[in-house]
Structure formats: C-alpha cells, structure tokens
Amino acid sequence: MGKMRFVIIGCGRISTLHVVGYKNNPDAELWGVCDIKRANAETFAKAFAVPKVYDCFEAVLADETVVGVELIIPHHLHCEYTVRLCEAKKHVSVQKPMAMNLEECDKMIQAAKDNGVKLKIYENFVHYPPYQWAKKMLEEGEIGSPQGIRLKMTNAPLLSKNMPAAFQKKLPDQVPKDLPPTGWEIDPKSWLWRFNVTLSGGGPTVFDDGYHKFSIATYFMGAIEKVSAWIDQTPVAPGVYNDVPGTIMWKYKDKKLYGIWDIVNAEEMYINSKYYTCDERVEITGSRGIIWVTRCTATLMEDVAPVVMYRDGKRHEFWDMKHDWADSFEACTKDFIEAIKNDREPLLSGEAGKEVLKFALAAIDSSKQKKEIYLSQYEDKEIPKKRSLIASLLFGEK
C-alpha cells in the first residue's frame, strides 16, 4: 500500500508551513493543492513539487484516492467545507478558529462521527516543542504545584514586512537607522477579510490569533470555569480596527488557580522574526519555582534559552529542543497523519476545539457585557449575515 494522499485547500502565506510535515514522511504525501485562484495553486505546487492542482473544491471531493484534507480558508467557510468533506469520507484538519459559533462546531463534530472520519483542529501552538517541554516539567512536579499562569503578547509592527507600506509609521528618531526589515511579507489583500466580522467571526487578535493562546492556557492546566476580559480597539486604517490592547483573566474549573493574558501593541518596538513580528512569552508559577517559555512566533531574546526554570535559588536554561515556530507546524501536521494511521484522536479533536472556541467567545462577550462569564452559562451567538468589508464599516457588525 502506498502513502496516504493529502490535499491542502487554500494556498495563502501560512500554507507554506503546512508542507513541512509531509517532507520525507513514510506514511503520507502532499498529493494536491486547491485554491479559489488557480494561479495561486499552480505557483504553490511548483514551489513545493506537489503533483496535482485541482480546479475546484468539488474535484477534491470526487477524488476517491484522497485520504485527508487540510482546510486553510476563511473562517466562515470552515463548517460548510468540513461537513462536505466528511460526507465524502475524507479526514479533515481545519485551521483555527474551529468555526464561527458553537452550533457550527456541533455540525462539524457530528459529520465526522456519522462518516467515521477524523476531525482535527489545526492549532500548532500546542505542538510547539518548548510548550511541550514546559508541560512535561510541570507534570513531573519540577516547580511544585501550579499556582498560576501568565501569557504576554506584544505586537511589534516597526519595520515589519507583515504590514502594508501604507500603514508603516515614520521611523522614530531614537531608533537606529541600520535596522533591517523584519518578518515575512504578507499580501495585504490576503488579510483584509480578517477585519470583516461577518467573514472572520471576530477580531484578528483575540478571536483569531487568540485561539492559539486559549488553547495553550487549557493545554497547560485544564478546563476553564469563568472568564473576565477588557478588550479595546486600535485603528489600523480608516474605519478598520484591531482588537488590542486587552487583558483577559480566567479561573480554572474546580481549582483555586487563575490565568491572565496581557496583549499590547508596541508601535515603536522592533522584534526580530522570520514570521509574524509578534512576541509571545509564558510564565508558569509553581509553589517551588517558575517556568518561562521565552519565545514562539518571533525571537525577542535570541541569547536566552527557549525554556528557563527558576527553582531553589538557581536558574536553569534548556536549549535541547527544537524551537523554530515552523517546528510546531511540522508536529501538528504529523499529529493529523498519525491520528489517521493509528485510529486515535488528534491532540486537538473537534470536541476539544469546541471548548477552546467557547473560551474565546466567552472572553469577547465578557468585554462587551462588562461582566464575568461562566463558560457553563455561555449562550451561543448567532452568525452575522455575510457582508462585504465596506458594508460592515458602513452599517456595523449586525
């Protein structure tokens, strides 16, 4: 029997990191790609030596040789495409956030069950080796019993190639003039839909990227009982806003244990990165010591180990793990392949992914309603009627 055949649908910037898990994989091959713009798919296929380019989504559905599909498409399409793929008896890995609301999650989960296929939520942070290293240390009692967790996120747009030139601010006088551009280039047209709530389901930071942070918060310490949040807005362009700064706090279920995620936008900060110019750090405090994960997407402190532990008056640095952001994508894709091969649940199953989405939605509701939200009492939101970005700006979210 040959290798299992997989297809990527959606050939945007992030899809280039989905390729690494198939390289020299004995069990699977990236057989094909599909994109709403065929030229994008052809360029991608040529760059990564992918054998087949599909004309349309229906052609992928009809190909009985395809075992699994990775969906890397706008959020409002996740549910429909996942259900149709499940009905075509194909295993599905769908990019985070899982869906627009919990009702869509239920439809996706049920479709996978009814058709005997795997449903994986593609959330790479829980596969990032330094996070996994820290979790193992925590479980082995290296810092005693957990006392709390803090996530720190800093968006640093200065000289970032992620940002369109029109949005770049003048270099401050005190900043060295020889700093090189940082980050990878993003086609501005590819991210505009993220600012349209009817297509994205929420803001680009707390709802979209935040799914990573909500995932690792539960990955480290378990289920969430309640959440309180303060989420502000920062203009990106006339009438377009990013959902930062913000502070989100939560209590873990059945534990006297709390967490906090602090989000800021530092317009005059420069951060070295091969990817997005976003710094993420995690601090886990135990009864005996502290564990820090010092990086993820970007590299703020290159000379500091990816994982640092303080215990008994001494600091210990751990370098013996992969720590490039791309390593988390490789592991995430391999988890999907191995879940199919070994008939097991992926690390972030549909059911687990739904709980993460509920956490995110409850945080957003907490900020809007100015009160704490118990996840057990969260009322699912309706999906807003689809509108263009211009219509959303003119008439609001509803």
mmCIF file of C-alpha atoms in Angstrom:
data_model
loop_
_atom_site.group_PDB
_atom_site.id
_atom_site.type_symbol
_atom_site.label_atom_id
_atom_site.label_comp_id
_atom_site.label_asym_id
_atom_site.label_seq_id
_atom_site.Cartn_x
_atom_site.Cartn_y
_atom_site.Cartn_z
ATOM 1 C CA MET A 1 0.000 0.000 0.000
ATOM 2 C CA GLY A 2 1.360 3.408 -0.966
ATOM 3 C CA LYS A 3 1.478 6.572 1.043
ATOM 4 C CA MET A 4 -1.773 8.221 2.114
ATOM 5 C CA ARG A 5 -2.643 11.143 -0.138
ATOM 6 C CA PHE A 6 -3.433 14.559 1.330
ATOM 7 C CA VAL A 7 -4.635 17.818 -0.194
ATOM 8 C CA ILE A 8 -4.275 21.406 1.009
ATOM 9 C CA ILE A 9 -7.183 23.709 0.209
ATOM 10 C CA GLY A 10 -6.145 27.345 0.454
ATOM 11 C CA CYS A 11 -2.667 28.394 -0.685
ATOM 12 C CA GLY A 12 -2.148 31.539 1.370
ATOM 13 C CA ARG A 13 1.040 32.522 3.224
ATOM 14 C CA ILE A 14 0.557 30.221 6.212
ATOM 15 C CA SER A 15 0.066 27.172 3.990
ATOM 16 C CA THR A 16 3.791 27.168 3.217
ATOM 17 C CA LEU A 17 4.395 25.939 6.782
ATOM 18 C CA HIS A 18 1.878 23.108 6.385
ATOM 19 C CA VAL A 19 4.190 21.462 3.875
ATOM 20 C CA VAL A 20 6.985 20.579 6.305
ATOM 21 C CA GLY A 21 5.104 17.704 7.952
ATOM 22 C CA TYR A 22 4.931 15.822 4.649
ATOM 23 C CA LYS A 23 8.606 16.115 3.779
ATOM 24 C CA ASN A 24 10.178 12.637 3.770
ATOM 25 C CA ASN A 25 7.139 11.296 5.617
ATOM 26 C CA PRO A 26 6.962 7.489 5.227
ATOM 27 C CA ASP A 27 3.185 7.410 5.661
ATOM 28 C CA ALA A 28 1.870 10.384 3.733
ATOM 29 C CA GLU A 29 2.438 12.673 0.777
ATOM 30 C CA LEU A 30 1.094 16.090 -0.115
ATOM 31 C CA TRP A 31 -0.638 14.937 -3.269
ATOM 32 C CA GLY A 32 -2.541 18.033 -4.323
ATOM 33 C CA VAL A 33 -3.491 21.645 -3.737
ATOM 34 C CA CYS A 34 -6.566 23.723 -4.479
ATOM 35 C CA ASP A 35 -7.234 27.454 -4.277
ATOM 36 C CA ILE A 36 -10.039 29.733 -5.388
ATOM 37 C CA LYS A 37 -7.390 31.316 -7.620
ATOM 38 C CA ARG A 38 -5.883 28.533 -9.703
ATOM 39 C CA ALA A 39 -2.768 30.598 -10.376
ATOM 40 C CA ASN A 40 -2.026 30.604 -6.636
ATOM 41 C CA ALA A 41 -2.361 26.825 -6.505
ATOM 42 C CA GLU A 42 -0.120 26.379 -9.544
ATOM 43 C CA THR A 43 2.568 28.610 -8.043
ATOM 44 C CA PHE A 44 2.373 26.714 -4.757
ATOM 45 C CA ALA A 45 2.503 23.319 -6.470
ATOM 46 C CA LYS A 46 5.566 24.317 -8.469
ATOM 47 C CA ALA A 47 7.368 25.728 -5.425
ATOM 48 C CA PHE A 48 6.819 22.591 -3.322
ATOM 49 C CA ALA A 49 6.752 19.890 -6.017
ATOM 50 C CA VAL A 50 3.106 18.975 -5.420
ATOM 51 C CA PRO A 51 1.927 16.584 -8.169
ATOM 52 C CA LYS A 52 -1.676 17.725 -8.653
ATOM 53 C CA VAL A 53 -3.573 21.006 -8.883
ATOM 54 C CA TYR A 54 -7.356 20.729 -8.528
ATOM 55 C CA ASP A 55 -9.653 23.023 -10.475
ATOM 56 C CA CYS A 56 -12.214 23.332 -7.683
ATOM 57 C CA PHE A 57 -13.344 22.052 -4.296
ATOM 58 C CA GLU A 58 -15.776 19.620 -5.928
ATOM 59 C CA ALA A 59 -12.885 17.949 -7.727
ATOM 60 C CA VAL A 60 -11.231 17.238 -4.380
ATOM 61 C CA LEU A 61 -14.485 15.779 -3.044
ATOM 62 C CA ALA A 62 -14.744 13.492 -6.052
ATOM 63 C CA ASP A 63 -11.185 12.131 -5.839
ATOM 64 C CA GLU A 64 -11.508 8.825 -4.002
ATOM 65 C CA THR A 65 -7.733 8.465 -3.707
ATOM 66 C CA VAL A 66 -7.542 11.430 -1.301
ATOM 67 C CA VAL A 67 -7.450 10.323 2.342
ATOM 68 C CA GLY A 68 -7.254 13.653 4.163
ATOM 69 C CA VAL A 69 -7.626 17.373 3.535
ATOM 70 C CA GLU A 70 -6.189 20.417 5.290
ATOM 71 C CA LEU A 71 -8.542 23.400 5.146
ATOM 72 C CA ILE A 72 -6.747 26.759 5.237
ATOM 73 C CA ILE A 73 -9.619 29.026 4.244
ATOM 74 C CA PRO A 74 -11.590 31.962 5.764
ATOM 75 C CA HIS A 75 -13.458 31.109 8.937
ATOM 76 C CA HIS A 76 -16.983 31.483 7.596
ATOM 77 C CA LEU A 77 -16.319 28.539 5.233
ATOM 78 C CA HIS A 78 -14.962 26.121 7.851
ATOM 79 C CA CYS A 79 -18.244 24.463 8.764
ATOM 80 C CA GLU A 80 -19.653 24.007 5.244
ATOM 81 C CA TYR A 81 -16.416 22.662 3.772
ATOM 82 C CA THR A 82 -15.700 20.392 6.738
ATOM 83 C CA VAL A 83 -19.153 18.812 6.632
ATOM 84 C CA ARG A 84 -18.966 18.208 2.883
ATOM 85 C CA LEU A 85 -15.522 16.646 3.164
ATOM 86 C CA CYS A 86 -16.653 14.373 5.993
ATOM 87 C CA GLU A 87 -19.617 13.265 3.894
ATOM 88 C CA ALA A 88 -17.130 12.428 1.129
ATOM 89 C CA LYS A 89 -15.369 10.142 3.692
ATOM 90 C CA LYS A 90 -12.267 12.307 3.952
ATOM 91 C CA HIS A 91 -10.438 13.080 7.185
ATOM 92 C CA VAL A 92 -10.334 16.820 7.891
ATOM 93 C CA SER A 93 -7.801 19.135 9.502
ATOM 94 C CA VAL A 94 -9.358 22.596 9.744
ATOM 95 C CA GLN A 95 -7.403 25.713 10.627
ATOM 96 C CA LYS A 96 -8.203 27.529 13.834
ATOM 97 C CA PRO A 97 -10.509 29.081 14.916
ATOM 98 C CA MET A 98 -12.654 25.998 14.500
ATOM 99 C CA ALA A 99 -15.859 27.767 13.457
ATOM 100 C CA MET A 100 -17.952 30.919 13.763
ATOM 101 C CA ASN A 101 -20.037 29.655 16.697
ATOM 102 C CA LEU A 102 -20.726 26.538 18.775
ATOM 103 C CA GLU A 103 -23.629 25.384 16.617
ATOM 104 C CA GLU A 104 -21.261 25.104 13.668
ATOM 105 C CA CYS A 105 -18.830 23.127 15.859
ATOM 106 C CA ASP A 106 -21.589 20.627 16.648
ATOM 107 C CA LYS A 107 -22.391 20.169 12.959
ATOM 108 C CA MET A 108 -18.727 19.515 12.163
ATOM 109 C CA ILE A 109 -18.274 17.067 15.053
ATOM 110 C CA GLN A 110 -21.416 15.165 14.144
ATOM 111 C CA ALA A 111 -20.477 14.967 10.458
ATOM 112 C CA ALA A 112 -17.125 13.407 11.376
ATOM 113 C CA LYS A 113 -18.801 10.875 13.689
ATOM 114 C CA ASP A 114 -21.518 9.972 11.187
ATOM 115 C CA ASN A 115 -18.949 9.265 8.490
ATOM 116 C CA GLY A 116 -16.250 7.586 10.565
ATOM 117 C CA VAL A 117 -13.501 10.138 9.836
ATOM 118 C CA LYS A 118 -11.103 12.150 11.982
ATOM 119 C CA LEU A 119 -11.653 15.839 12.680
ATOM 120 C CA LYS A 120 -8.563 17.756 13.805
ATOM 121 C CA ILE A 121 -8.404 21.434 14.688
ATOM 122 C CA TYR A 122 -5.114 22.686 13.259
ATOM 123 C CA GLU A 123 -3.746 24.699 16.184
ATOM 124 C CA ASN A 124 0.037 24.497 16.095
ATOM 125 C CA PHE A 125 0.948 26.151 19.412
ATOM 126 C CA VAL A 126 0.069 23.057 21.463
ATOM 127 C CA HIS A 127 2.639 21.244 19.291
ATOM 128 C CA TYR A 128 5.417 23.818 19.850
ATOM 129 C CA PRO A 129 8.314 21.848 21.425
ATOM 130 C CA PRO A 130 9.146 24.418 24.165
ATOM 131 C CA TYR A 131 5.497 24.403 25.329
ATOM 132 C CA GLN A 132 5.520 20.620 25.391
ATOM 133 C CA TRP A 133 8.815 20.648 27.299
ATOM 134 C CA ALA A 134 7.354 23.066 29.869
ATOM 135 C CA LYS A 135 4.205 20.976 30.240
ATOM 136 C CA LYS A 136 6.265 17.849 30.913
ATOM 137 C CA MET A 137 8.266 19.705 33.569
ATOM 138 C CA LEU A 138 5.050 20.935 35.140
ATOM 139 C CA GLU A 139 3.524 17.446 35.193
ATOM 140 C CA GLU A 140 6.696 15.998 36.721
ATOM 141 C CA GLY A 141 6.495 18.482 39.590
ATOM 142 C CA GLU A 142 9.688 20.368 38.760
ATOM 143 C CA ILE A 143 8.273 23.617 40.211
ATOM 144 C CA GLY A 144 5.834 22.080 42.667
ATOM 145 C CA SER A 145 2.076 22.511 42.394
ATOM 146 C CA PRO A 146 0.796 25.066 39.837
ATOM 147 C CA GLN A 147 -0.124 28.452 41.290
ATOM 148 C CA GLY A 148 -0.904 30.497 38.186
ATOM 149 C CA ILE A 149 -0.073 31.234 34.546
ATOM 150 C CA ARG A 150 0.559 34.456 32.640
ATOM 151 C CA LEU A 151 0.643 34.862 28.852
ATOM 152 C CA LYS A 152 2.261 38.001 27.471
ATOM 153 C CA MET A 153 1.793 39.082 23.854
ATOM 154 C CA THR A 154 3.387 42.085 22.165
ATOM 155 C CA ASN A 155 2.612 43.086 18.586
ATOM 156 C CA ALA A 156 5.620 44.973 17.225
ATOM 157 C CA PRO A 157 4.960 46.484 13.771
ATOM 158 C CA LEU A 158 8.122 48.599 13.455
ATOM 159 C CA LEU A 159 9.834 47.747 10.124
ATOM 160 C CA SER A 160 7.683 44.634 9.872
ATOM 161 C CA LYS A 161 7.203 43.272 6.375
ATOM 162 C CA ASN A 162 3.890 41.870 7.674
ATOM 163 C CA MET A 163 2.478 45.398 7.488
ATOM 164 C CA PRO A 164 1.499 47.128 4.236
ATOM 165 C CA ALA A 165 3.734 50.088 3.424
ATOM 166 C CA ALA A 166 0.777 52.470 3.708
ATOM 167 C CA PHE A 167 0.354 51.523 7.383
ATOM 168 C CA GLN A 168 4.017 51.864 8.342
ATOM 169 C CA LYS A 169 4.825 54.741 10.638
ATOM 170 C CA LYS A 170 7.821 57.017 10.295
ATOM 171 C CA LEU A 171 10.903 55.587 11.963
ATOM 172 C CA PRO A 172 11.322 57.307 15.361
ATOM 173 C CA ASP A 173 14.446 59.475 15.644
ATOM 174 C CA GLN A 174 15.857 57.431 18.527
ATOM 175 C CA VAL A 175 15.703 54.133 16.610
ATOM 176 C CA PRO A 176 18.960 53.018 14.893
ATOM 177 C CA LYS A 177 18.765 53.679 11.151
ATOM 178 C CA ASP A 178 20.524 50.442 10.212
ATOM 179 C CA LEU A 179 17.823 48.090 11.489
ATOM 180 C CA PRO A 180 16.819 45.731 8.657
ATOM 181 C CA PRO A 181 13.200 44.924 7.778
ATOM 182 C CA THR A 182 11.836 42.036 9.819
ATOM 183 C CA GLY A 183 9.199 39.329 9.424
ATOM 184 C CA TRP A 184 7.786 37.725 6.307
ATOM 185 C CA GLU A 185 5.877 39.553 3.622
ATOM 186 C CA ILE A 186 2.097 39.278 3.580
ATOM 187 C CA ASP A 187 -0.119 40.222 0.642
ATOM 188 C CA PRO A 188 -2.421 42.933 2.122
ATOM 189 C CA LYS A 189 -5.373 41.574 0.152
ATOM 190 C CA SER A 190 -4.985 38.228 1.882
ATOM 191 C CA TRP A 191 -5.744 39.561 5.354
ATOM 192 C CA LEU A 192 -8.443 42.173 4.711
ATOM 193 C CA TRP A 193 -11.211 39.612 5.299
ATOM 194 C CA ARG A 194 -9.918 39.167 8.866
ATOM 195 C CA PHE A 195 -11.207 42.650 9.706
ATOM 196 C CA ASN A 196 -14.711 41.775 8.442
ATOM 197 C CA VAL A 197 -16.525 40.155 11.365
ATOM 198 C CA THR A 198 -19.099 38.533 9.083
ATOM 199 C CA LEU A 199 -16.292 36.555 7.440
ATOM 200 C CA SER A 200 -13.875 36.139 10.347
ATOM 201 C CA GLY A 201 -16.247 35.738 13.276
ATOM 202 C CA GLY A 202 -14.316 38.191 15.454
ATOM 203 C CA GLY A 203 -11.237 40.367 15.751
ATOM 204 C CA PRO A 204 -7.851 39.368 14.302
ATOM 205 C CA THR A 205 -6.091 39.278 17.680
ATOM 206 C CA VAL A 206 -8.390 37.960 20.424
ATOM 207 C CA PHE A 207 -10.654 35.731 18.329
ATOM 208 C CA ASP A 208 -8.333 34.669 15.500
ATOM 209 C CA ASP A 209 -4.780 34.583 16.841
ATOM 210 C CA GLY A 210 -6.178 34.296 20.362
ATOM 211 C CA TYR A 211 -7.319 30.753 19.639
ATOM 212 C CA HIS A 212 -3.639 29.794 19.998
ATOM 213 C CA LYS A 213 -3.431 31.392 23.426
ATOM 214 C CA PHE A 214 -6.723 29.986 24.695
ATOM 215 C CA SER A 215 -5.547 26.570 23.501
ATOM 216 C CA ILE A 216 -2.281 26.616 25.411
ATOM 217 C CA ALA A 217 -3.987 28.003 28.525
ATOM 218 C CA THR A 218 -6.173 24.890 28.638
ATOM 219 C CA TYR A 219 -3.316 22.653 27.435
ATOM 220 C CA PHE A 220 -1.212 23.554 30.457
ATOM 221 C CA MET A 221 -3.798 23.488 33.238
ATOM 222 C CA GLY A 222 -7.164 22.165 32.114
ATOM 223 C CA ALA A 223 -10.758 23.297 31.694
ATOM 224 C CA ILE A 224 -11.911 26.876 32.307
ATOM 225 C CA GLU A 225 -14.705 27.833 34.703
ATOM 226 C CA LYS A 226 -15.133 31.567 34.070
ATOM 227 C CA VAL A 227 -13.526 34.495 32.268
ATOM 228 C CA SER A 228 -13.345 38.290 32.594
ATOM 229 C CA ALA A 229 -11.981 40.462 29.803
ATOM 230 C CA TRP A 230 -11.233 44.040 28.810
ATOM 231 C CA ILE A 231 -10.696 44.339 25.056
ATOM 232 C CA ASP A 232 -10.043 47.708 23.408
ATOM 233 C CA GLN A 233 -9.553 48.772 19.777
ATOM 234 C CA THR A 234 -6.622 50.253 17.873
ATOM 235 C CA PRO A 235 -7.104 51.767 14.388
ATOM 236 C CA VAL A 236 -5.229 50.048 11.570
ATOM 237 C CA ALA A 237 -6.666 52.124 8.723
ATOM 238 C CA PRO A 238 -9.636 54.498 8.393
ATOM 239 C CA GLY A 239 -12.619 52.564 9.776
ATOM 240 C CA VAL A 240 -10.582 49.382 10.355
ATOM 241 C CA TYR A 241 -9.608 48.307 13.881
ATOM 242 C CA ASN A 242 -7.517 45.660 15.597
ATOM 243 C CA ASP A 243 -8.843 44.285 18.893
ATOM 244 C CA VAL A 244 -5.905 45.426 21.043
ATOM 245 C CA PRO A 245 -4.885 46.266 23.722
ATOM 246 C CA GLY A 246 -6.577 43.870 26.077
ATOM 247 C CA THR A 247 -6.388 41.894 29.280
ATOM 248 C CA ILE A 248 -8.159 38.585 29.743
ATOM 249 C CA MET A 249 -8.354 36.755 33.061
ATOM 250 C CA TRP A 250 -9.798 33.343 33.821
ATOM 251 C CA LYS A 251 -10.334 30.820 36.587
ATOM 252 C CA TYR A 252 -9.725 27.119 36.059
ATOM 253 C CA LYS A 253 -12.514 24.689 36.824
ATOM 254 C CA ASP A 254 -12.573 23.109 40.315
ATOM 255 C CA LYS A 255 -9.257 24.754 41.248
ATOM 256 C CA LYS A 256 -8.081 27.833 43.082
ATOM 257 C CA LEU A 257 -5.996 28.591 40.013
ATOM 258 C CA TYR A 258 -6.057 31.640 37.751
ATOM 259 C CA GLY A 259 -4.549 32.797 34.480
ATOM 260 C CA ILE A 260 -4.096 36.070 32.619
ATOM 261 C CA TRP A 261 -3.342 37.045 29.012
ATOM 262 C CA ASP A 262 -1.932 40.531 28.527
ATOM 263 C CA ILE A 263 -1.990 41.952 24.968
ATOM 264 C CA VAL A 264 -0.302 45.165 23.847
ATOM 265 C CA ASN A 265 0.554 46.866 20.569
ATOM 266 C CA ALA A 266 4.020 48.486 20.738
ATOM 267 C CA GLU A 267 4.186 50.682 17.638
ATOM 268 C CA GLU A 268 7.833 51.719 18.077
ATOM 269 C CA MET A 269 9.195 48.300 19.027
ATOM 270 C CA TYR A 270 11.404 46.252 16.731
ATOM 271 C CA ILE A 271 11.377 42.450 17.042
ATOM 272 C CA ASN A 272 13.446 40.018 15.012
ATOM 273 C CA SER A 273 11.299 37.396 13.322
ATOM 274 C CA LYS A 274 11.213 35.092 10.310
ATOM 275 C CA TYR A 275 7.417 35.070 10.571
ATOM 276 C CA TYR A 276 4.941 37.437 12.228
ATOM 277 C CA THR A 277 6.515 40.171 14.355
ATOM 278 C CA CYS A 278 4.672 39.104 17.454
ATOM 279 C CA ASP A 279 6.359 38.172 20.723
ATOM 280 C CA GLU A 280 4.710 35.585 22.967
ATOM 281 C CA ARG A 281 6.019 34.642 26.389
ATOM 282 C CA VAL A 282 4.563 32.341 29.013
ATOM 283 C CA GLU A 283 5.238 32.339 32.746
ATOM 284 C CA ILE A 284 4.035 29.453 34.918
ATOM 285 C CA THR A 285 4.413 29.912 38.655
ATOM 286 C CA GLY A 286 4.529 26.892 40.930
ATOM 287 C CA SER A 287 4.751 26.504 44.696
ATOM 288 C CA ARG A 288 8.501 25.903 44.397
ATOM 289 C CA GLY A 289 9.634 27.748 41.273
ATOM 290 C CA ILE A 290 8.820 29.352 37.929
ATOM 291 C CA ILE A 291 8.980 28.185 34.307
ATOM 292 C CA TRP A 292 9.279 30.660 31.447
ATOM 293 C CA VAL A 293 8.803 29.897 27.746
ATOM 294 C CA THR A 294 10.606 32.847 26.222
ATOM 295 C CA ARG A 295 9.503 32.742 22.581
ATOM 296 C CA CYS A 296 7.210 31.266 19.963
ATOM 297 C CA THR A 297 6.418 33.091 16.697
ATOM 298 C CA ALA A 298 9.204 35.705 16.941
ATOM 299 C CA THR A 299 12.541 35.853 18.770
ATOM 300 C CA LEU A 300 12.739 38.769 21.154
ATOM 301 C CA MET A 301 15.661 37.414 23.228
ATOM 302 C CA GLU A 302 17.874 35.305 20.969
ATOM 303 C CA ASP A 303 20.533 34.693 23.618
ATOM 304 C CA VAL A 304 18.055 33.364 26.203
ATOM 305 C CA ALA A 305 17.037 29.696 26.193
ATOM 306 C CA PRO A 306 13.573 28.775 24.875
ATOM 307 C CA VAL A 307 12.699 27.359 28.307
ATOM 308 C CA VAL A 308 14.033 28.753 31.585
ATOM 309 C CA MET A 309 13.317 27.471 35.093
ATOM 310 C CA TYR A 310 13.948 29.123 38.446
ATOM 311 C CA ARG A 311 13.979 26.799 41.443
ATOM 312 C CA ASP A 312 15.699 26.727 44.817
ATOM 313 C CA GLY A 313 17.556 29.952 44.179
ATOM 314 C CA LYS A 314 19.050 28.861 40.849
ATOM 315 C CA ARG A 315 18.224 29.482 37.203
ATOM 316 C CA HIS A 316 18.307 26.619 34.691
ATOM 317 C CA GLU A 317 18.231 27.115 30.895
ATOM 318 C CA PHE A 318 17.029 24.441 28.480
ATOM 319 C CA TRP A 319 18.122 24.500 24.849
ATOM 320 C CA ASP A 320 17.752 20.803 23.972
ATOM 321 C CA MET A 321 14.601 21.020 21.894
ATOM 322 C CA LYS A 322 13.554 22.379 18.513
ATOM 323 C CA HIS A 323 12.258 25.918 18.911
ATOM 324 C CA ASP A 324 11.613 27.386 15.489
ATOM 325 C CA TRP A 325 7.945 28.299 15.004
ATOM 326 C CA ALA A 326 7.889 26.059 11.918
ATOM 327 C CA ASP A 327 8.665 23.052 14.143
ATOM 328 C CA SER A 328 5.200 23.349 15.653
ATOM 329 C CA PHE A 329 3.625 23.128 12.189
ATOM 330 C CA GLU A 330 5.624 20.032 11.353
ATOM 331 C CA ALA A 331 4.476 18.326 14.551
ATOM 332 C CA CYS A 332 0.870 19.463 14.079
ATOM 333 C CA THR A 333 0.630 18.013 10.570
ATOM 334 C CA LYS A 334 2.259 14.774 11.706
ATOM 335 C CA ASP A 335 -0.317 14.509 14.503
ATOM 336 C CA PHE A 336 -3.082 14.568 11.866
ATOM 337 C CA ILE A 337 -1.374 11.882 9.798
ATOM 338 C CA GLU A 338 -0.649 9.655 12.800
ATOM 339 C CA ALA A 339 -4.192 10.022 14.152
ATOM 340 C CA ILE A 340 -5.499 8.581 10.871
ATOM 341 C CA LYS A 341 -2.830 5.874 10.655
ATOM 342 C CA ASN A 342 -3.257 4.701 14.264
ATOM 343 C CA ASP A 343 -7.013 5.337 14.516
ATOM 344 C CA ARG A 344 -6.717 7.669 17.507
ATOM 345 C CA GLU A 345 -7.977 11.140 18.296
ATOM 346 C CA PRO A 346 -5.739 14.070 17.290
ATOM 347 C CA LEU A 347 -4.301 16.222 20.060
ATOM 348 C CA LEU A 348 -6.981 18.850 19.475
ATOM 349 C CA SER A 349 -10.122 16.976 18.489
ATOM 350 C CA GLY A 350 -13.405 18.541 17.421
ATOM 351 C CA GLU A 351 -14.791 18.298 20.957
ATOM 352 C CA ALA A 352 -11.677 19.867 22.494
ATOM 353 C CA GLY A 353 -11.611 22.531 19.777
ATOM 354 C CA LYS A 354 -15.198 23.466 20.589
ATOM 355 C CA GLU A 355 -14.270 24.116 24.237
ATOM 356 C CA VAL A 356 -11.426 26.384 23.154
ATOM 357 C CA LEU A 357 -13.813 28.313 20.904
ATOM 358 C CA LYS A 358 -16.278 28.678 23.779
ATOM 359 C CA PHE A 359 -13.451 30.140 25.901
ATOM 360 C CA ALA A 360 -12.693 32.721 23.193
ATOM 361 C CA LEU A 361 -16.330 33.649 22.601
ATOM 362 C CA ALA A 362 -16.979 33.975 26.335
ATOM 363 C CA ALA A 363 -13.996 36.321 26.680
ATOM 364 C CA ILE A 364 -15.324 38.546 23.911
ATOM 365 C CA ASP A 365 -18.798 38.555 25.476
ATOM 366 C CA SER A 366 -17.304 39.410 28.861
ATOM 367 C CA SER A 367 -15.713 42.534 27.442
ATOM 368 C CA LYS A 368 -18.884 43.571 25.606
ATOM 369 C CA GLN A 369 -21.187 42.912 28.558
ATOM 370 C CA LYS A 370 -18.743 44.215 31.188
ATOM 371 C CA LYS A 371 -19.142 41.188 33.438
ATOM 372 C CA GLU A 372 -17.549 37.810 34.084
ATOM 373 C CA ILE A 373 -18.892 34.921 32.021
ATOM 374 C CA TYR A 374 -19.185 31.345 33.252
ATOM 375 C CA LEU A 375 -18.473 29.005 30.357
ATOM 376 C CA SER A 376 -21.220 26.644 31.528
ATOM 377 C CA GLN A 377 -23.700 29.514 31.116
ATOM 378 C CA TYR A 378 -22.390 30.882 27.836
ATOM 379 C CA GLU A 379 -25.174 31.451 25.307
ATOM 380 C CA ASP A 380 -24.152 30.765 21.740
ATOM 381 C CA LYS A 381 -24.160 33.714 19.359
ATOM 382 C CA GLU A 382 -25.901 33.904 16.017
ATOM 383 C CA ILE A 383 -23.701 34.126 12.954
ATOM 384 C CA PRO A 384 -23.969 37.615 11.436
ATOM 385 C CA LYS A 385 -25.320 37.934 7.919
ATOM 386 C CA LYS A 386 -22.488 37.960 5.388
ATOM 387 C CA ARG A 387 -21.460 41.428 4.302
ATOM 388 C CA SER A 388 -18.563 42.946 2.433
ATOM 389 C CA LEU A 389 -15.905 44.825 4.379
ATOM 390 C CA ILE A 390 -17.285 48.150 3.102
ATOM 391 C CA ALA A 391 -20.827 47.258 4.194
ATOM 392 C CA SER A 392 -19.590 46.184 7.611
ATOM 393 C CA LEU A 393 -17.786 49.506 8.042
ATOM 394 C CA LEU A 394 -20.885 51.446 6.997
ATOM 395 C CA PHE A 395 -23.555 49.509 8.869
ATOM 396 C CA GLY A 396 -21.749 47.802 11.757
ATOM 397 C CA GLU A 397 -21.473 44.149 12.711
ATOM 398 C CA LYS A 398 -25.130 43.117 12.813
#
